[in-house]
PDB file of C-alpha atoms in Angstrom:
ATOM      1  CA  UNK O  22      50.243  86.495 140.567  1.00 87.00           C
ATOM      2  CA  UNK O  23      51.223  84.559 143.579  1.00 91.00           C
ATOM      3  CA  UNK O  24      52.309  87.648 145.324  1.00 89.00           C
ATOM      4  CA  UNK O  25      48.724  89.223 145.044  1.00 94.00           C
ATOM      5  CA  UNK O  26      46.616  85.555 146.121  1.00 96.00           C
ATOM      6  CA  UNK O  27      48.990  85.042 149.003  1.00 94.00           C
ATOM      7  CA  UNK O  28      50.438  88.688 150.505  1.00 90.00           C
ATOM      8  CA  UNK O  29      52.171  86.822 153.770  1.00 90.00           C
ATOM      9  CA  UNK O  30      54.260  84.473 151.774  1.00 90.00           C
ATOM     10  CA  UNK O  31      58.010  85.668 150.841  1.00 89.00           C
ATOM     11  CA  UNK O  32      58.475  84.614 147.478  1.00 89.00           C
ATOM     12  CA  UNK O  33      62.107  84.864 145.836  1.00 91.00           C
ATOM     13  CA  UNK O  34      63.357  82.739 143.017  1.00 91.00           C
ATOM     14  CA  UNK O  35      66.813  81.920 142.097  1.00 91.00           C
ATOM     15  CA  UNK O  36      67.508  82.819 138.082  1.00 88.00           C
ATOM     16  CA  UNK O  37      68.411  80.326 136.082  1.00 90.00           C
ATOM     17  CA  UNK O  38      70.968  78.178 138.139  1.00 90.00           C
ATOM     18  CA  UNK O  39      72.871  77.369 135.372  1.00 88.00           C
ATOM     19  CA  UNK O  40      73.770  81.062 134.346  1.00 88.00           C
ATOM     20  CA  UNK O  41      73.890  81.764 138.015  1.00 93.00           C
ATOM     21  CA  UNK O  42      76.585  78.912 138.824  1.00 94.00           C
ATOM     22  CA  UNK O  43      78.622  80.136 135.837  1.00 91.00           C
ATOM     23  CA  UNK O  44      78.765  83.386 137.608  1.00 93.00           C
ATOM     24  CA  UNK O  45      79.647  82.293 141.327  1.00 96.00           C
ATOM     25  CA  UNK O  46      82.366  79.735 140.200  1.00 97.00           C
ATOM     26  CA  UNK O  47      85.999  80.507 139.370  1.00 96.00           C
ATOM     27  CA  UNK O  48      86.918  81.436 135.630  1.00 95.00           C
ATOM     28  CA  UNK O  49      87.771  78.639 133.855  1.00 95.00           C
ATOM     29  CA  UNK O  50      85.593  75.704 135.657  1.00 97.00           C
ATOM     30  CA  UNK O  51      83.713  75.198 132.531  1.00 96.00           C
ATOM     31  CA  UNK O  52      85.874  74.185 129.574  1.00 95.00           C
ATOM     32  CA  UNK O  53      82.977  74.456 126.742  1.00 92.00           C
ATOM     33  CA  UNK O  54      80.211  76.876 125.899  1.00 90.00           C
ATOM     34  CA  UNK O  55      80.432  78.037 129.572  1.00 90.00           C
ATOM     35  CA  UNK O  56      78.838  74.959 130.784  1.00 92.00           C
ATOM     36  CA  UNK O  57      75.867  75.631 128.716  1.00 90.00           C
ATOM     37  CA  UNK O  58      73.361  73.593 127.123  1.00 91.00           C
ATOM     38  CA  UNK O  59      70.501  71.134 127.805  1.00 92.00           C
ATOM     39  CA  UNK O  60      72.417  67.913 129.130  1.00 94.00           C
ATOM     40  CA  UNK O  61      75.779  69.989 128.713  1.00 95.00           C
ATOM     41  CA  UNK O  62      78.694  70.408 130.635  1.00 96.00           C
ATOM     42  CA  UNK O  63      76.831  71.998 133.622  1.00 96.00           C
ATOM     43  CA  UNK O  64      73.797  70.139 133.831  1.00 96.00           C
ATOM     44  CA  UNK O  65      75.446  66.665 133.526  1.00 98.00           C
ATOM     45  CA  UNK O  66      78.091  67.677 136.326  1.00 98.00           C
ATOM     46  CA  UNK O  67      74.795  68.638 138.615  1.00 97.00           C
ATOM     47  CA  UNK O  68      73.064  65.408 137.958  1.00 98.00           C
ATOM     48  CA  UNK O  69      76.301  63.358 138.528  1.00 98.00           C
ATOM     49  CA  UNK O  70      75.919  64.626 141.953  1.00 98.00           C
ATOM     50  CA  UNK O  71      72.619  64.680 142.534  1.00 98.00           C
ATOM     51  CA  UNK O  72      71.246  61.343 140.723  1.00 98.00           C
ATOM     52  CA  UNK O  73      74.547  59.829 139.426  1.00 98.00           C
ATOM     53  CA  UNK O  74      72.562  56.722 138.349  1.00 98.00           C
ATOM     54  CA  UNK O  75      70.924  58.527 136.022  1.00 98.00           C
ATOM     55  CA  UNK O  76      74.081  59.234 134.091  1.00 97.00           C
ATOM     56  CA  UNK O  77      75.743  56.715 131.235  1.00 96.00           C
ATOM     57  CA  UNK O  78      78.741  58.655 130.139  1.00 96.00           C
ATOM     58  CA  UNK O  79      79.383  56.205 127.433  1.00 96.00           C
ATOM     59  CA  UNK O  80      76.173  57.916 125.669  1.00 94.00           C
ATOM     60  CA  UNK O  81      77.290  61.645 126.290  1.00 95.00           C
ATOM     61  CA  UNK O  82      77.853  63.553 123.098  1.00 94.00           C
ATOM     62  CA  UNK O  83      76.660  67.210 122.499  1.00 86.00           C
ATOM     63  CA  UNK O  84      76.694  69.502 120.024  1.00 89.00           C
ATOM     64  CA  UNK O  85      77.528  73.213 120.369  1.00 87.00           C
ATOM     65  CA  UNK O  86      76.274  75.721 118.271  1.00 80.00           C
ATOM     66  CA  UNK O  87      78.685  78.303 116.593  1.00 82.00           C
ATOM     67  CA  UNK O  88      78.848  82.062 116.302  1.00 82.00           C
ATOM     68  CA  UNK O  89      75.939  82.564 118.300  1.00 81.00           C
ATOM     69  CA  UNK O  90      75.084  86.703 118.244  1.00 86.00           C
ATOM     70  CA  UNK O  91      75.679  88.418 121.545  1.00 84.00           C
ATOM     71  CA  UNK O  92      72.667  90.072 123.243  1.00 90.00           C
ATOM     72  CA  UNK O  93      70.265  87.990 120.801  1.00 89.00           C
ATOM     73  CA  UNK O  94      68.379  84.442 121.514  1.00 85.00           C
ATOM     74  CA  UNK O  95      67.496  82.744 118.347  1.00 86.00           C
ATOM     75  CA  UNK O  96      64.359  80.247 119.163  1.00 89.00           C
ATOM     76  CA  UNK O  97      65.069  76.863 117.486  1.00 87.00           C
ATOM     77  CA  UNK O  98      63.023  73.987 117.279  1.00 90.00           C
ATOM     78  CA  UNK O  99      65.284  71.498 119.667  1.00 87.00           C
ATOM     79  CA  UNK O 100      65.693  69.039 116.826  1.00 89.00           C
ATOM     80  CA  UNK O 101      67.185  71.858 114.509  1.00 88.00           C
ATOM     81  CA  UNK O 102      70.025  71.758 117.187  1.00 86.00           C
ATOM     82  CA  UNK O 103      70.825  68.306 118.166  1.00 89.00           C
ATOM     83  CA  UNK O 104      69.573  64.769 117.201  1.00 89.00           C
ATOM     84  CA  UNK O 105      70.425  63.094 120.599  1.00 88.00           C
ATOM     85  CA  UNK O 106      68.757  65.895 122.686  1.00 87.00           C
ATOM     86  CA  UNK O 107      71.830  67.160 124.153  1.00 90.00           C
ATOM     87  CA  UNK O 108      73.617  70.485 123.497  1.00 91.00           C
ATOM     88  CA  UNK O 109      76.871  71.697 124.706  1.00 93.00           C
ATOM     89  CA  UNK O 110      79.420  68.890 125.945  1.00 95.00           C
ATOM     90  CA  UNK O 111      78.318  66.491 128.447  1.00 96.00           C
ATOM     91  CA  UNK O 112      81.672  64.570 127.777  1.00 96.00           C
ATOM     92  CA  UNK O 113      82.877  67.467 130.073  1.00 97.00           C
ATOM     93  CA  UNK O 114      80.851  67.179 132.877  1.00 98.00           C
ATOM     94  CA  UNK O 115      82.219  65.864 136.448  1.00 98.00           C
ATOM     95  CA  UNK O 116      81.325  65.269 139.612  1.00 98.00           C
ATOM     96  CA  UNK O 117      83.813  67.796 140.821  1.00 98.00           C
ATOM     97  CA  UNK O 118      82.440  70.726 138.822  1.00 98.00           C
ATOM     98  CA  UNK O 119      78.783  69.434 140.051  1.00 98.00           C
ATOM     99  CA  UNK O 120      79.791  69.512 143.907  1.00 98.00           C
ATOM    100  CA  UNK O 121      81.252  73.392 143.157  1.00 98.00           C
ATOM    101  CA  UNK O 122      78.010  74.088 141.334  1.00 97.00           C
ATOM    102  CA  UNK O 123      75.714  72.841 144.227  1.00 98.00           C
ATOM    103  CA  UNK O 124      78.085  74.379 146.838  1.00 98.00           C
ATOM    104  CA  UNK O 125      77.854  78.231 145.077  1.00 98.00           C
ATOM    105  CA  UNK O 126      73.976  77.799 144.437  1.00 97.00           C
ATOM    106  CA  UNK O 127      73.056  76.810 147.916  1.00 97.00           C
ATOM    107  CA  UNK O 128      75.550  79.327 149.235  1.00 98.00           C
ATOM    108  CA  UNK O 129      73.933  82.034 147.456  1.00 96.00           C
ATOM    109  CA  UNK O 130      70.626  81.079 148.411  1.00 96.00           C
ATOM    110  CA  UNK O 131      71.552  80.764 152.262  1.00 97.00           C
ATOM    111  CA  UNK O 132      73.089  84.129 152.059  1.00 97.00           C
ATOM    112  CA  UNK O 133      70.124  85.631 150.458  1.00 94.00           C
ATOM    113  CA  UNK O 134      67.873  84.520 152.929  1.00 94.00           C
ATOM    114  CA  UNK O 135      69.825  85.532 155.682  1.00 95.00           C
ATOM    115  CA  UNK O 136      70.106  89.086 154.405  1.00 92.00           C
ATOM    116  CA  UNK O 137      66.486  89.336 153.928  1.00 92.00           C
ATOM    117  CA  UNK O 138      65.891  87.740 157.365  1.00 92.00           C
ATOM    118  CA  UNK O 139      67.635  90.475 158.723  1.00 91.00           C
ATOM    119  CA  UNK O 140      65.824  93.317 157.294  1.00 88.00           C
ATOM    120  CA  UNK O 141      62.540  91.490 157.801  1.00 90.00           C
ATOM    121  CA  UNK O 142      62.204  90.595 154.322  1.00 89.00           C
ATOM    122  CA  UNK O 143      61.702  94.657 153.638  1.00 86.00           C
ATOM    123  CA  UNK O 144      63.152  96.642 150.766  1.00 78.00           C
ATOM    124  CA  UNK O 145      64.729 100.078 151.076  1.00 74.00           C
ATOM    125  CA  UNK O 146      62.260 102.164 148.937  1.00 63.00           C
ATOM    126  CA  UNK O 147      64.004 104.472 146.414  1.00 62.00           C
ATOM    127  CA  UNK O 148      63.119 107.982 147.054  1.00 67.00           C
ATOM    128  CA  UNK O 149      60.790 109.974 144.495  1.00 70.00           C
ATOM    129  CA  UNK O 150      62.750 111.908 141.892  1.00 69.00           C
ATOM    130  CA  UNK O 151      62.297 115.594 142.155  1.00 68.00           C
TER     131      UNK O 151
END
């Protein structure tokens, strides 16, 4: 545990950025599968902003699993889901969506750091129940 090894260090980790971004963006931003997927709409959009030279949209082709159960996560081999390495729909990825994602994610981290700095990174403890 890093906090045990380095108690003076402040450690915070943003939850899965692709899920966090979807929650922070306006409804309807993503067109397919809430932007999810490996090399799907969200990841492709983000890479179009951060490293556009790595994206060749002419090869974009995805696959969206159908009828996934709610509140359950199925563990697949990736080869069971896709033959080309992508899930979701990378063809829906755009630079505009990537910029929106980057903005809301950076803002959420900055806001969190400001909030924690304001309280010297101390947490309000809950009172013991009686």
